[in-house]
Short mmCIF file of N, CA and C in Angstrom, two decimals:
data_model
loop_
_atom_site.label_atom_id
_atom_site.label_comp_id
_atom_site.label_asym_id
_atom_site.label_seq_id
_atom_site.Cartn_x
_atom_site.Cartn_y
_atom_site.Cartn_z
N MET A 125 0.11 2.38 -33.40
CA MET A 125 0.03 1.77 -32.08
C MET A 125 -1.28 0.99 -31.97
N THR A 126 -1.21 -0.24 -31.48
CA THR A 126 -2.41 -1.03 -31.28
C THR A 126 -3.05 -0.65 -29.95
N GLU A 127 -4.22 -1.17 -29.70
CA GLU A 127 -4.88 -0.93 -28.41
C GLU A 127 -4.29 -1.88 -27.39
N THR A 128 -3.07 -1.61 -27.02
CA THR A 128 -2.36 -2.42 -26.04
C THR A 128 -2.13 -1.58 -24.80
N ALA A 129 -2.54 -2.14 -23.66
CA ALA A 129 -2.27 -1.48 -22.39
C ALA A 129 -0.87 -1.88 -21.93
N GLY A 130 -0.19 -0.98 -21.27
CA GLY A 130 1.16 -1.26 -20.78
C GLY A 130 1.18 -1.28 -19.27
N LEU A 131 1.90 -2.24 -18.70
CA LEU A 131 1.94 -2.38 -17.25
C LEU A 131 3.37 -2.58 -16.77
N ILE A 132 3.79 -1.72 -15.86
CA ILE A 132 5.09 -1.86 -15.21
C ILE A 132 4.86 -2.69 -13.96
N LEU A 133 5.53 -3.82 -13.87
CA LEU A 133 5.39 -4.71 -12.73
C LEU A 133 6.35 -4.26 -11.64
N ALA A 134 5.83 -3.53 -10.66
CA ALA A 134 6.69 -2.98 -9.61
C ALA A 134 6.66 -3.82 -8.34
N GLY A 135 5.65 -4.66 -8.19
CA GLY A 135 5.57 -5.47 -6.98
C GLY A 135 5.32 -4.63 -5.75
N GLY A 136 5.84 -5.10 -4.65
CA GLY A 136 5.59 -4.41 -3.39
C GLY A 136 6.75 -3.56 -2.93
N ALA A 137 6.46 -2.72 -1.98
CA ALA A 137 7.51 -1.90 -1.38
C ALA A 137 8.51 -2.79 -0.67
N GLY A 138 8.14 -4.05 -0.47
CA GLY A 138 9.06 -5.02 0.14
C GLY A 138 10.18 -5.42 -0.81
N ARG A 139 10.02 -5.16 -2.10
CA ARG A 139 11.10 -5.44 -3.07
C ARG A 139 12.11 -4.33 -2.93
N ARG A 140 13.07 -4.54 -2.05
CA ARG A 140 14.01 -3.49 -1.70
C ARG A 140 15.43 -3.90 -2.06
N MET A 141 16.24 -2.87 -2.24
CA MET A 141 17.67 -3.09 -2.41
C MET A 141 18.38 -1.93 -1.73
N GLY A 142 19.26 -2.26 -0.82
CA GLY A 142 19.97 -1.21 -0.09
C GLY A 142 19.03 -0.33 0.72
N GLY A 143 17.90 -0.88 1.18
CA GLY A 143 16.97 -0.12 1.99
C GLY A 143 15.99 0.73 1.19
N THR A 144 16.08 0.70 -0.14
CA THR A 144 15.20 1.51 -0.98
C THR A 144 14.29 0.62 -1.81
N ASP A 145 13.04 1.04 -1.93
CA ASP A 145 12.08 0.37 -2.81
C ASP A 145 12.69 0.31 -4.20
N LYS A 146 12.75 -0.88 -4.80
CA LYS A 146 13.41 -1.03 -6.11
C LYS A 146 12.87 -0.06 -7.15
N ALA A 147 11.58 0.14 -7.17
CA ALA A 147 10.97 1.02 -8.18
C ALA A 147 11.49 2.45 -8.08
N LEU A 148 11.95 2.82 -6.88
CA LEU A 148 12.38 4.20 -6.64
C LEU A 148 13.90 4.37 -6.68
N LEU A 149 14.64 3.29 -6.94
CA LEU A 149 16.09 3.39 -7.07
C LEU A 149 16.44 4.34 -8.20
N LEU A 150 17.44 5.17 -7.98
CA LEU A 150 17.85 6.13 -9.00
C LEU A 150 18.95 5.55 -9.88
N VAL A 151 18.76 5.71 -11.18
CA VAL A 151 19.75 5.33 -12.19
C VAL A 151 19.88 6.53 -13.11
N GLY A 152 21.06 7.10 -13.14
CA GLY A 152 21.26 8.28 -13.98
C GLY A 152 20.38 9.44 -13.56
N GLY A 153 20.05 9.53 -12.27
CA GLY A 153 19.25 10.63 -11.77
C GLY A 153 17.75 10.44 -11.86
N TYR A 154 17.30 9.30 -12.39
CA TYR A 154 15.87 9.03 -12.55
C TYR A 154 15.52 7.71 -11.87
N ALA A 155 14.33 7.64 -11.28
CA ALA A 155 13.87 6.40 -10.65
C ALA A 155 13.65 5.34 -11.73
N LEU A 156 13.86 4.08 -11.34
CA LEU A 156 13.65 2.98 -12.29
C LEU A 156 12.25 3.03 -12.89
N VAL A 157 11.24 3.37 -12.09
CA VAL A 157 9.89 3.43 -12.61
C VAL A 157 9.77 4.51 -13.70
N GLU A 158 10.55 5.59 -13.59
CA GLU A 158 10.54 6.63 -14.63
C GLU A 158 11.16 6.12 -15.93
N HIS A 159 12.28 5.40 -15.80
CA HIS A 159 12.91 4.83 -17.00
C HIS A 159 11.91 3.95 -17.75
N CYS A 160 11.23 3.06 -16.99
CA CYS A 160 10.27 2.16 -17.62
C CYS A 160 9.08 2.91 -18.20
N ARG A 161 8.59 3.90 -17.45
CA ARG A 161 7.46 4.72 -17.94
C ARG A 161 7.81 5.39 -19.26
N ASP A 162 8.98 6.00 -19.30
CA ASP A 162 9.35 6.77 -20.49
C ASP A 162 9.62 5.88 -21.71
N ARG A 163 10.03 4.64 -21.47
CA ARG A 163 10.26 3.71 -22.59
C ARG A 163 8.96 3.06 -23.06
N LEU A 164 8.08 2.74 -22.10
CA LEU A 164 6.87 2.00 -22.46
C LEU A 164 5.73 2.90 -22.95
N ALA A 165 5.62 4.09 -22.41
CA ALA A 165 4.48 4.97 -22.75
C ALA A 165 4.29 5.18 -24.25
N PRO A 166 5.36 5.43 -25.05
CA PRO A 166 5.12 5.64 -26.48
C PRO A 166 4.71 4.38 -27.23
N GLN A 167 4.81 3.23 -26.57
CA GLN A 167 4.54 1.96 -27.25
C GLN A 167 3.13 1.44 -26.99
N VAL A 168 2.39 2.08 -26.07
CA VAL A 168 1.09 1.55 -25.67
C VAL A 168 0.02 2.65 -25.66
N SER A 169 -1.22 2.22 -25.58
CA SER A 169 -2.34 3.18 -25.60
C SER A 169 -2.72 3.66 -24.20
N ALA A 170 -2.33 2.93 -23.17
CA ALA A 170 -2.59 3.32 -21.78
C ALA A 170 -1.48 2.71 -20.93
N LEU A 171 -1.18 3.34 -19.80
CA LEU A 171 -0.05 2.88 -18.99
C LEU A 171 -0.40 2.93 -17.51
N ALA A 172 0.04 1.90 -16.79
CA ALA A 172 -0.17 1.84 -15.35
C ALA A 172 1.00 1.10 -14.71
N VAL A 173 1.04 1.14 -13.40
CA VAL A 173 2.02 0.39 -12.63
C VAL A 173 1.26 -0.53 -11.68
N SER A 174 1.72 -1.76 -11.56
CA SER A 174 1.11 -2.71 -10.64
C SER A 174 1.97 -2.78 -9.39
N ALA A 175 1.35 -2.56 -8.24
CA ALA A 175 2.13 -2.55 -7.00
C ALA A 175 1.23 -2.80 -5.80
N ASN A 176 1.85 -3.31 -4.75
CA ASN A 176 1.15 -3.33 -3.47
C ASN A 176 1.86 -2.37 -2.54
N GLY A 177 1.38 -2.23 -1.34
CA GLY A 177 1.94 -1.22 -0.45
C GLY A 177 1.30 0.13 -0.74
N ASP A 178 1.94 1.19 -0.29
CA ASP A 178 1.40 2.54 -0.41
C ASP A 178 1.43 3.02 -1.86
N PRO A 179 0.26 3.20 -2.50
CA PRO A 179 0.26 3.65 -3.89
C PRO A 179 0.73 5.10 -4.03
N GLY A 180 0.72 5.84 -2.92
CA GLY A 180 1.13 7.24 -2.96
C GLY A 180 2.58 7.44 -3.37
N ARG A 181 3.40 6.40 -3.25
CA ARG A 181 4.80 6.54 -3.64
C ARG A 181 4.98 6.74 -5.14
N PHE A 182 3.90 6.47 -5.91
CA PHE A 182 3.98 6.65 -7.36
C PHE A 182 3.33 7.96 -7.83
N LEU A 183 2.78 8.75 -6.92
CA LEU A 183 2.15 10.01 -7.30
C LEU A 183 3.07 10.93 -8.09
N PRO A 184 4.35 11.06 -7.74
CA PRO A 184 5.22 11.98 -8.49
C PRO A 184 5.45 11.55 -9.94
N PHE A 185 5.08 10.31 -10.28
CA PHE A 185 5.40 9.79 -11.61
C PHE A 185 4.22 9.79 -12.56
N ASP A 186 3.07 10.33 -12.12
CA ASP A 186 1.90 10.46 -12.98
C ASP A 186 1.52 9.12 -13.62
N LEU A 187 1.41 8.10 -12.77
CA LEU A 187 1.05 6.77 -13.24
C LEU A 187 -0.18 6.27 -12.51
N GLN A 188 -1.09 5.67 -13.25
CA GLN A 188 -2.21 4.98 -12.61
C GLN A 188 -1.65 3.78 -11.88
N VAL A 189 -2.10 3.54 -10.66
CA VAL A 189 -1.62 2.41 -9.88
C VAL A 189 -2.71 1.35 -9.82
N LEU A 190 -2.37 0.13 -10.25
CA LEU A 190 -3.27 -1.01 -10.11
C LEU A 190 -2.85 -1.72 -8.83
N ARG A 191 -3.71 -1.69 -7.86
CA ARG A 191 -3.39 -2.30 -6.58
C ARG A 191 -3.24 -3.80 -6.73
N ASP A 192 -2.14 -4.30 -6.25
CA ASP A 192 -1.88 -5.74 -6.22
C ASP A 192 -1.79 -6.08 -4.74
N ASP A 193 -2.93 -6.46 -4.16
CA ASP A 193 -2.95 -6.72 -2.72
C ASP A 193 -2.63 -8.18 -2.38
N ALA A 194 -2.25 -8.95 -3.39
CA ALA A 194 -1.88 -10.35 -3.17
C ALA A 194 -0.39 -10.41 -2.86
N HIS A 195 -0.03 -10.12 -1.63
CA HIS A 195 1.39 -10.09 -1.23
C HIS A 195 2.04 -11.46 -1.46
N ASP A 196 3.30 -11.42 -1.85
CA ASP A 196 4.12 -12.62 -2.03
C ASP A 196 3.57 -13.56 -3.10
N GLN A 197 2.87 -13.05 -4.07
CA GLN A 197 2.35 -13.89 -5.15
C GLN A 197 3.15 -13.70 -6.44
N GLY A 198 4.16 -12.86 -6.40
CA GLY A 198 5.03 -12.67 -7.56
C GLY A 198 4.38 -11.86 -8.66
N PRO A 199 5.06 -11.79 -9.81
CA PRO A 199 4.55 -10.96 -10.91
C PRO A 199 3.24 -11.45 -11.51
N MET A 200 2.89 -12.71 -11.26
CA MET A 200 1.62 -13.21 -11.80
C MET A 200 0.44 -12.42 -11.25
N ALA A 201 0.53 -11.98 -9.99
CA ALA A 201 -0.55 -11.17 -9.41
C ALA A 201 -0.69 -9.86 -10.19
N GLY A 202 0.43 -9.28 -10.60
CA GLY A 202 0.39 -8.06 -11.40
C GLY A 202 -0.22 -8.29 -12.77
N VAL A 203 0.12 -9.42 -13.38
CA VAL A 203 -0.44 -9.74 -14.70
C VAL A 203 -1.96 -9.91 -14.60
N VAL A 204 -2.41 -10.58 -13.54
CA VAL A 204 -3.85 -10.77 -13.35
C VAL A 204 -4.55 -9.42 -13.18
N ALA A 205 -3.97 -8.54 -12.35
CA ALA A 205 -4.55 -7.20 -12.17
C ALA A 205 -4.53 -6.43 -13.48
N GLY A 206 -3.45 -6.57 -14.23
CA GLY A 206 -3.32 -5.86 -15.50
C GLY A 206 -4.31 -6.35 -16.55
N LEU A 207 -4.52 -7.65 -16.63
CA LEU A 207 -5.48 -8.18 -17.60
C LEU A 207 -6.91 -7.77 -17.25
N ALA A 208 -7.22 -7.70 -15.95
CA ALA A 208 -8.54 -7.23 -15.55
C ALA A 208 -8.72 -5.78 -15.98
N TRP A 209 -7.67 -4.97 -15.82
CA TRP A 209 -7.69 -3.56 -16.25
C TRP A 209 -7.85 -3.48 -17.77
N ALA A 210 -7.09 -4.30 -18.51
CA ALA A 210 -7.21 -4.31 -19.98
C ALA A 210 -8.62 -4.68 -20.40
N GLU A 211 -9.21 -5.62 -19.70
CA GLU A 211 -10.59 -6.03 -19.98
C GLU A 211 -11.54 -4.84 -19.81
N ARG A 212 -11.36 -4.09 -18.72
CA ARG A 212 -12.23 -2.93 -18.44
C ARG A 212 -12.05 -1.82 -19.46
N THR A 213 -10.83 -1.63 -19.93
CA THR A 213 -10.55 -0.51 -20.83
C THR A 213 -10.73 -0.88 -22.31
N GLY A 214 -10.93 -2.16 -22.59
CA GLY A 214 -11.13 -2.57 -23.97
C GLY A 214 -9.85 -2.79 -24.76
N ALA A 215 -8.71 -2.79 -24.09
CA ALA A 215 -7.44 -3.06 -24.79
C ALA A 215 -7.43 -4.51 -25.25
N THR A 216 -6.79 -4.77 -26.38
CA THR A 216 -6.74 -6.13 -26.91
C THR A 216 -5.61 -6.95 -26.33
N ALA A 217 -4.64 -6.28 -25.70
CA ALA A 217 -3.50 -6.99 -25.14
C ALA A 217 -2.90 -6.17 -24.00
N LEU A 218 -2.06 -6.83 -23.21
CA LEU A 218 -1.36 -6.20 -22.10
C LEU A 218 0.13 -6.47 -22.26
N ALA A 219 0.90 -5.41 -22.40
CA ALA A 219 2.36 -5.53 -22.44
C ALA A 219 2.89 -5.31 -21.04
N THR A 220 3.79 -6.19 -20.59
CA THR A 220 4.35 -6.06 -19.25
C THR A 220 5.87 -5.95 -19.31
N VAL A 221 6.39 -5.26 -18.30
CA VAL A 221 7.84 -5.15 -18.13
C VAL A 221 8.12 -5.01 -16.64
N ALA A 222 9.17 -5.66 -16.16
CA ALA A 222 9.55 -5.54 -14.75
C ALA A 222 10.23 -4.20 -14.52
N VAL A 223 9.96 -3.58 -13.38
CA VAL A 223 10.50 -2.26 -13.09
C VAL A 223 12.03 -2.26 -13.01
N ASP A 224 12.63 -3.42 -12.77
CA ASP A 224 14.10 -3.46 -12.66
C ASP A 224 14.77 -3.84 -13.98
N THR A 225 14.04 -3.67 -15.08
CA THR A 225 14.56 -3.94 -16.43
C THR A 225 14.44 -2.64 -17.25
N PRO A 226 15.28 -1.65 -16.96
CA PRO A 226 15.06 -0.30 -17.51
C PRO A 226 15.55 -0.05 -18.93
N PHE A 227 16.18 -1.04 -19.57
CA PHE A 227 16.74 -0.80 -20.90
C PHE A 227 16.07 -1.63 -22.00
N PHE A 228 14.85 -2.08 -21.75
CA PHE A 228 14.15 -2.89 -22.75
C PHE A 228 13.98 -2.08 -24.03
N PRO A 229 13.85 -2.76 -25.18
CA PRO A 229 13.82 -2.07 -26.48
C PRO A 229 12.65 -1.09 -26.64
N MET A 230 12.94 -0.02 -27.35
CA MET A 230 11.92 1.02 -27.62
C MET A 230 10.83 0.52 -28.57
N ASP A 231 11.07 -0.62 -29.22
CA ASP A 231 10.05 -1.21 -30.10
C ASP A 231 9.62 -2.58 -29.60
N MET A 232 9.81 -2.84 -28.31
CA MET A 232 9.51 -4.15 -27.74
C MET A 232 8.06 -4.59 -28.00
N VAL A 233 7.11 -3.71 -27.73
CA VAL A 233 5.70 -4.08 -27.85
C VAL A 233 5.36 -4.44 -29.29
N GLN A 234 5.83 -3.64 -30.23
CA GLN A 234 5.57 -3.92 -31.64
C GLN A 234 6.14 -5.28 -32.04
N ARG A 235 7.34 -5.56 -31.59
CA ARG A 235 7.97 -6.83 -31.95
C ARG A 235 7.30 -8.02 -31.27
N LEU A 236 6.87 -7.85 -30.03
CA LEU A 236 6.13 -8.92 -29.37
C LEU A 236 4.81 -9.17 -30.09
N ALA A 237 4.12 -8.09 -30.47
CA ALA A 237 2.82 -8.21 -31.14
C ALA A 237 2.95 -8.91 -32.49
N GLY A 238 4.10 -8.77 -33.12
CA GLY A 238 4.30 -9.37 -34.44
C GLY A 238 4.78 -10.80 -34.41
N ALA A 239 4.98 -11.33 -33.22
CA ALA A 239 5.48 -12.71 -33.08
C ALA A 239 4.44 -13.56 -32.36
N GLY A 240 4.60 -14.85 -32.44
CA GLY A 240 3.79 -15.75 -31.63
C GLY A 240 2.46 -16.17 -32.19
N GLY A 241 2.06 -15.63 -33.34
CA GLY A 241 0.79 -16.06 -33.94
C GLY A 241 -0.37 -15.88 -33.00
N THR A 242 -1.07 -16.98 -32.70
CA THR A 242 -2.26 -16.92 -31.85
C THR A 242 -1.97 -17.31 -30.41
N ALA A 243 -0.71 -17.40 -30.03
CA ALA A 243 -0.36 -17.77 -28.66
C ALA A 243 -1.00 -16.80 -27.67
N GLY A 244 -1.35 -17.30 -26.51
CA GLY A 244 -1.97 -16.46 -25.49
C GLY A 244 -1.02 -15.43 -24.92
N VAL A 245 0.27 -15.73 -24.95
CA VAL A 245 1.28 -14.79 -24.47
C VAL A 245 2.53 -14.94 -25.33
N VAL A 246 3.18 -13.81 -25.60
CA VAL A 246 4.45 -13.81 -26.33
C VAL A 246 5.48 -13.21 -25.39
N MET A 247 6.56 -13.96 -25.15
CA MET A 247 7.60 -13.50 -24.24
C MET A 247 8.87 -13.18 -25.01
N ALA A 248 9.60 -12.19 -24.51
CA ALA A 248 10.88 -11.81 -25.11
C ALA A 248 11.91 -12.91 -24.84
N GLU A 249 12.79 -13.10 -25.82
CA GLU A 249 13.85 -14.10 -25.68
C GLU A 249 15.13 -13.53 -26.28
N SER A 250 16.23 -13.70 -25.55
CA SER A 250 17.52 -13.30 -26.08
C SER A 250 18.60 -14.20 -25.50
N ASP A 251 19.63 -14.45 -26.29
CA ASP A 251 20.74 -15.32 -25.87
C ASP A 251 20.23 -16.66 -25.33
N GLY A 252 19.19 -17.20 -25.94
CA GLY A 252 18.65 -18.49 -25.54
C GLY A 252 17.92 -18.46 -24.21
N ARG A 253 17.63 -17.28 -23.70
CA ARG A 253 16.97 -17.14 -22.39
C ARG A 253 15.65 -16.40 -22.55
N LEU A 254 14.62 -16.93 -21.93
CA LEU A 254 13.30 -16.32 -21.94
C LEU A 254 13.25 -15.24 -20.85
N HIS A 255 12.55 -14.15 -21.13
CA HIS A 255 12.37 -13.06 -20.16
C HIS A 255 10.87 -12.94 -19.89
N PRO A 256 10.34 -13.75 -18.96
CA PRO A 256 8.89 -13.85 -18.79
C PRO A 256 8.18 -12.57 -18.38
N THR A 257 8.87 -11.64 -17.70
CA THR A 257 8.18 -10.42 -17.30
C THR A 257 8.07 -9.41 -18.45
N CYS A 258 8.84 -9.61 -19.49
CA CYS A 258 8.77 -8.74 -20.68
C CYS A 258 7.95 -9.49 -21.72
N ALA A 259 6.66 -9.22 -21.73
CA ALA A 259 5.75 -10.06 -22.50
C ALA A 259 4.53 -9.29 -22.97
N LEU A 260 3.83 -9.92 -23.89
CA LEU A 260 2.55 -9.40 -24.39
C LEU A 260 1.50 -10.48 -24.14
N TRP A 261 0.56 -10.16 -23.27
CA TRP A 261 -0.52 -11.08 -22.89
C TRP A 261 -1.77 -10.70 -23.67
N ARG A 262 -2.31 -11.61 -24.44
CA ARG A 262 -3.51 -11.32 -25.22
C ARG A 262 -4.75 -11.37 -24.31
N ARG A 263 -5.58 -10.37 -24.44
CA ARG A 263 -6.77 -10.30 -23.58
C ARG A 263 -7.67 -11.52 -23.77
N SER A 264 -7.65 -12.10 -24.95
CA SER A 264 -8.48 -13.28 -25.20
C SER A 264 -8.11 -14.45 -24.29
N ALA A 265 -6.90 -14.44 -23.74
CA ALA A 265 -6.46 -15.52 -22.85
C ALA A 265 -6.82 -15.25 -21.39
N TRP A 266 -7.45 -14.09 -21.12
CA TRP A 266 -7.76 -13.69 -19.75
C TRP A 266 -8.49 -14.78 -18.96
N PRO A 267 -9.55 -15.43 -19.49
CA PRO A 267 -10.25 -16.45 -18.69
C PRO A 267 -9.33 -17.60 -18.29
N GLN A 268 -8.45 -18.03 -19.20
CA GLN A 268 -7.52 -19.11 -18.88
C GLN A 268 -6.48 -18.68 -17.86
N VAL A 269 -5.99 -17.45 -17.98
CA VAL A 269 -5.02 -16.93 -17.01
C VAL A 269 -5.66 -16.86 -15.63
N LEU A 270 -6.87 -16.35 -15.56
CA LEU A 270 -7.57 -16.22 -14.28
C LEU A 270 -7.80 -17.59 -13.66
N ALA A 271 -8.19 -18.56 -14.47
CA ALA A 271 -8.42 -19.91 -13.97
C ALA A 271 -7.13 -20.53 -13.43
N ALA A 272 -6.03 -20.33 -14.14
CA ALA A 272 -4.74 -20.86 -13.68
C ALA A 272 -4.33 -20.20 -12.37
N TYR A 273 -4.51 -18.91 -12.28
CA TYR A 273 -4.15 -18.17 -11.06
C TYR A 273 -5.03 -18.62 -9.89
N ALA A 274 -6.32 -18.73 -10.13
CA ALA A 274 -7.25 -19.18 -9.09
C ALA A 274 -6.91 -20.59 -8.63
N GLY A 275 -6.34 -21.38 -9.53
CA GLY A 275 -5.94 -22.75 -9.20
C GLY A 275 -4.59 -22.84 -8.51
N GLY A 276 -3.95 -21.68 -8.27
CA GLY A 276 -2.69 -21.68 -7.53
C GLY A 276 -1.43 -21.55 -8.35
N THR A 277 -1.53 -21.46 -9.67
CA THR A 277 -0.34 -21.33 -10.51
C THR A 277 0.19 -19.91 -10.42
N ARG A 278 1.46 -19.76 -10.03
CA ARG A 278 2.06 -18.43 -9.84
C ARG A 278 3.22 -18.18 -10.80
N SER A 279 3.69 -19.20 -11.48
CA SER A 279 4.81 -19.04 -12.40
C SER A 279 4.32 -18.53 -13.76
N LEU A 280 4.92 -17.43 -14.24
CA LEU A 280 4.56 -16.89 -15.54
C LEU A 280 4.75 -17.93 -16.63
N GLN A 281 5.84 -18.68 -16.56
CA GLN A 281 6.12 -19.68 -17.60
C GLN A 281 5.14 -20.84 -17.54
N GLN A 282 4.72 -21.23 -16.35
CA GLN A 282 3.73 -22.31 -16.25
C GLN A 282 2.39 -21.86 -16.83
N VAL A 283 2.00 -20.64 -16.53
CA VAL A 283 0.75 -20.12 -17.11
C VAL A 283 0.88 -20.05 -18.62
N ALA A 284 2.04 -19.60 -19.10
CA ALA A 284 2.26 -19.53 -20.55
C ALA A 284 2.12 -20.90 -21.19
N GLY A 285 2.59 -21.94 -20.51
CA GLY A 285 2.44 -23.29 -21.02
C GLY A 285 1.00 -23.72 -21.15
N LEU A 286 0.15 -23.18 -20.30
CA LEU A 286 -1.28 -23.52 -20.33
C LEU A 286 -2.04 -22.76 -21.40
N ILE A 287 -1.61 -21.52 -21.70
CA ILE A 287 -2.38 -20.70 -22.64
C ILE A 287 -1.73 -20.58 -24.01
N GLY A 288 -0.56 -21.15 -24.16
CA GLY A 288 0.16 -21.07 -25.44
C GLY A 288 1.22 -20.00 -25.40
N LEU A 289 2.47 -20.42 -25.56
CA LEU A 289 3.61 -19.51 -25.46
C LEU A 289 4.21 -19.24 -26.83
N GLY A 290 4.31 -17.97 -27.17
CA GLY A 290 5.05 -17.54 -28.35
C GLY A 290 6.32 -16.85 -27.89
N ARG A 291 7.31 -16.80 -28.75
CA ARG A 291 8.59 -16.17 -28.41
C ARG A 291 8.95 -15.14 -29.46
N ALA A 292 9.48 -14.02 -28.99
CA ALA A 292 9.98 -12.98 -29.89
C ALA A 292 11.47 -12.83 -29.62
N GLY A 293 12.28 -13.02 -30.65
CA GLY A 293 13.73 -12.96 -30.49
C GLY A 293 14.26 -11.54 -30.49
N PHE A 294 15.17 -11.28 -29.57
CA PHE A 294 15.82 -9.96 -29.46
C PHE A 294 17.34 -10.10 -29.41
N ASP A 295 17.88 -11.11 -30.09
CA ASP A 295 19.33 -11.31 -30.07
C ASP A 295 20.08 -10.14 -30.71
N ASP A 296 19.37 -9.34 -31.50
CA ASP A 296 20.00 -8.18 -32.14
C ASP A 296 20.22 -7.03 -31.16
N GLU A 297 19.69 -7.15 -29.95
CA GLU A 297 19.86 -6.10 -28.94
C GLU A 297 20.43 -6.71 -27.65
N PRO A 298 21.73 -7.03 -27.66
CA PRO A 298 22.33 -7.65 -26.48
C PRO A 298 22.19 -6.76 -25.25
N GLY A 299 21.84 -7.37 -24.15
CA GLY A 299 21.74 -6.64 -22.89
C GLY A 299 20.48 -5.83 -22.72
N ALA A 300 19.54 -5.92 -23.67
CA ALA A 300 18.32 -5.11 -23.57
C ALA A 300 17.48 -5.48 -22.36
N PHE A 301 17.60 -6.72 -21.91
CA PHE A 301 16.77 -7.19 -20.81
C PHE A 301 17.57 -7.36 -19.51
N PHE A 302 18.68 -6.63 -19.45
CA PHE A 302 19.49 -6.58 -18.24
C PHE A 302 18.61 -6.13 -17.09
N ASN A 303 18.67 -6.86 -15.96
CA ASN A 303 17.86 -6.41 -14.83
C ASN A 303 18.73 -6.25 -13.59
N ILE A 304 18.25 -5.42 -12.71
CA ILE A 304 19.02 -4.95 -11.56
C ILE A 304 18.62 -5.73 -10.31
N ASN A 305 19.55 -6.57 -9.84
CA ASN A 305 19.27 -7.40 -8.67
C ASN A 305 20.31 -7.26 -7.56
N SER A 306 21.32 -6.45 -7.78
CA SER A 306 22.40 -6.33 -6.79
C SER A 306 23.02 -4.94 -6.89
N PRO A 307 23.78 -4.53 -5.88
CA PRO A 307 24.49 -3.25 -5.97
C PRO A 307 25.42 -3.18 -7.19
N ALA A 308 26.03 -4.31 -7.55
CA ALA A 308 26.90 -4.32 -8.75
C ALA A 308 26.08 -4.06 -10.00
N ASP A 309 24.89 -4.65 -10.08
CA ASP A 309 24.01 -4.40 -11.23
C ASP A 309 23.60 -2.93 -11.28
N LEU A 310 23.33 -2.37 -10.12
CA LEU A 310 22.94 -0.96 -10.06
C LEU A 310 24.07 -0.06 -10.56
N ALA A 311 25.30 -0.40 -10.18
CA ALA A 311 26.45 0.37 -10.63
C ALA A 311 26.59 0.26 -12.16
N GLU A 312 26.38 -0.94 -12.69
CA GLU A 312 26.45 -1.14 -14.14
C GLU A 312 25.34 -0.35 -14.84
N ALA A 313 24.16 -0.33 -14.25
CA ALA A 313 23.05 0.42 -14.84
C ALA A 313 23.37 1.92 -14.89
N HIS A 314 24.02 2.45 -13.86
CA HIS A 314 24.43 3.85 -13.85
C HIS A 314 25.34 4.13 -15.05
N MET A 315 26.28 3.22 -15.30
CA MET A 315 27.19 3.42 -16.44
C MET A 315 26.44 3.33 -17.76
N ARG A 316 25.51 2.39 -17.85
CA ARG A 316 24.75 2.22 -19.10
C ARG A 316 23.81 3.40 -19.36
N ALA A 317 23.30 3.99 -18.28
CA ALA A 317 22.34 5.10 -18.44
C ALA A 317 23.00 6.32 -19.04
N GLY A 318 24.30 6.46 -18.85
CA GLY A 318 25.03 7.59 -19.45
C GLY A 318 24.40 8.91 -19.10
N GLY A 319 23.98 9.63 -20.12
CA GLY A 319 23.43 10.96 -19.93
C GLY A 319 22.02 10.97 -19.40
N ARG A 320 21.38 9.85 -19.28
CA ARG A 320 19.97 9.81 -18.82
C ARG A 320 19.94 9.55 -17.34
#
C-alpha cells in the first residue's frame, strides 16, 4: 500500500433521496458510507469522509470527517479539503470515491496509481465514460488545484484539464462505477449487494 489517503465524497446532508441523507441510505442492510468505507479502507493508508452539515451523523461509522463548509460547490470542495488533509498527513496522493458509488473495484487505488504517468490526477474510465469522482489526485498538484478552485473552477474535469489528466481503464469490471441517483437505482443496488 502506498501512502495514499482515501476520501469518501459525501457532500452535504442536503444530498437526499426519499427524505434520507444519501450517505445514510441502506443497501443490503448497510449505509452507503459503510460500503465505501469497507471497500476503500484496505486500499489506503488513512481514510476520511468529506461532508458539510452535522458531522455527528458519521460518528457510528468511525470515520474522520473533513468539514466541507463550502455549500453548493460540488465534489471539488471535497477534493480541496482532502488534498489539504493529505498535505498535513504527508500522504503522496488522495484517492476519492463518491458515496453513492458503492461497488467500485477492490483494487481501484492500485490501478489508478499505476496509470497516468505524471498526470496530476488519474480518473477511472469504463465503457468510454470517465468517472471523475473515482480518482487519484497527486499531492504534487495541490497548488494548481487550489489555484483553480480559488479562481472559481468547480468542475473536476476542468481542473483535471489544468493539472494533467490520466485515465485508468476498468472495462474488465462492468458496472463497477454504478451510482445511485434514483429509487430505481437504489432497488438495483439492493439486488447487487446480495448477502452484504
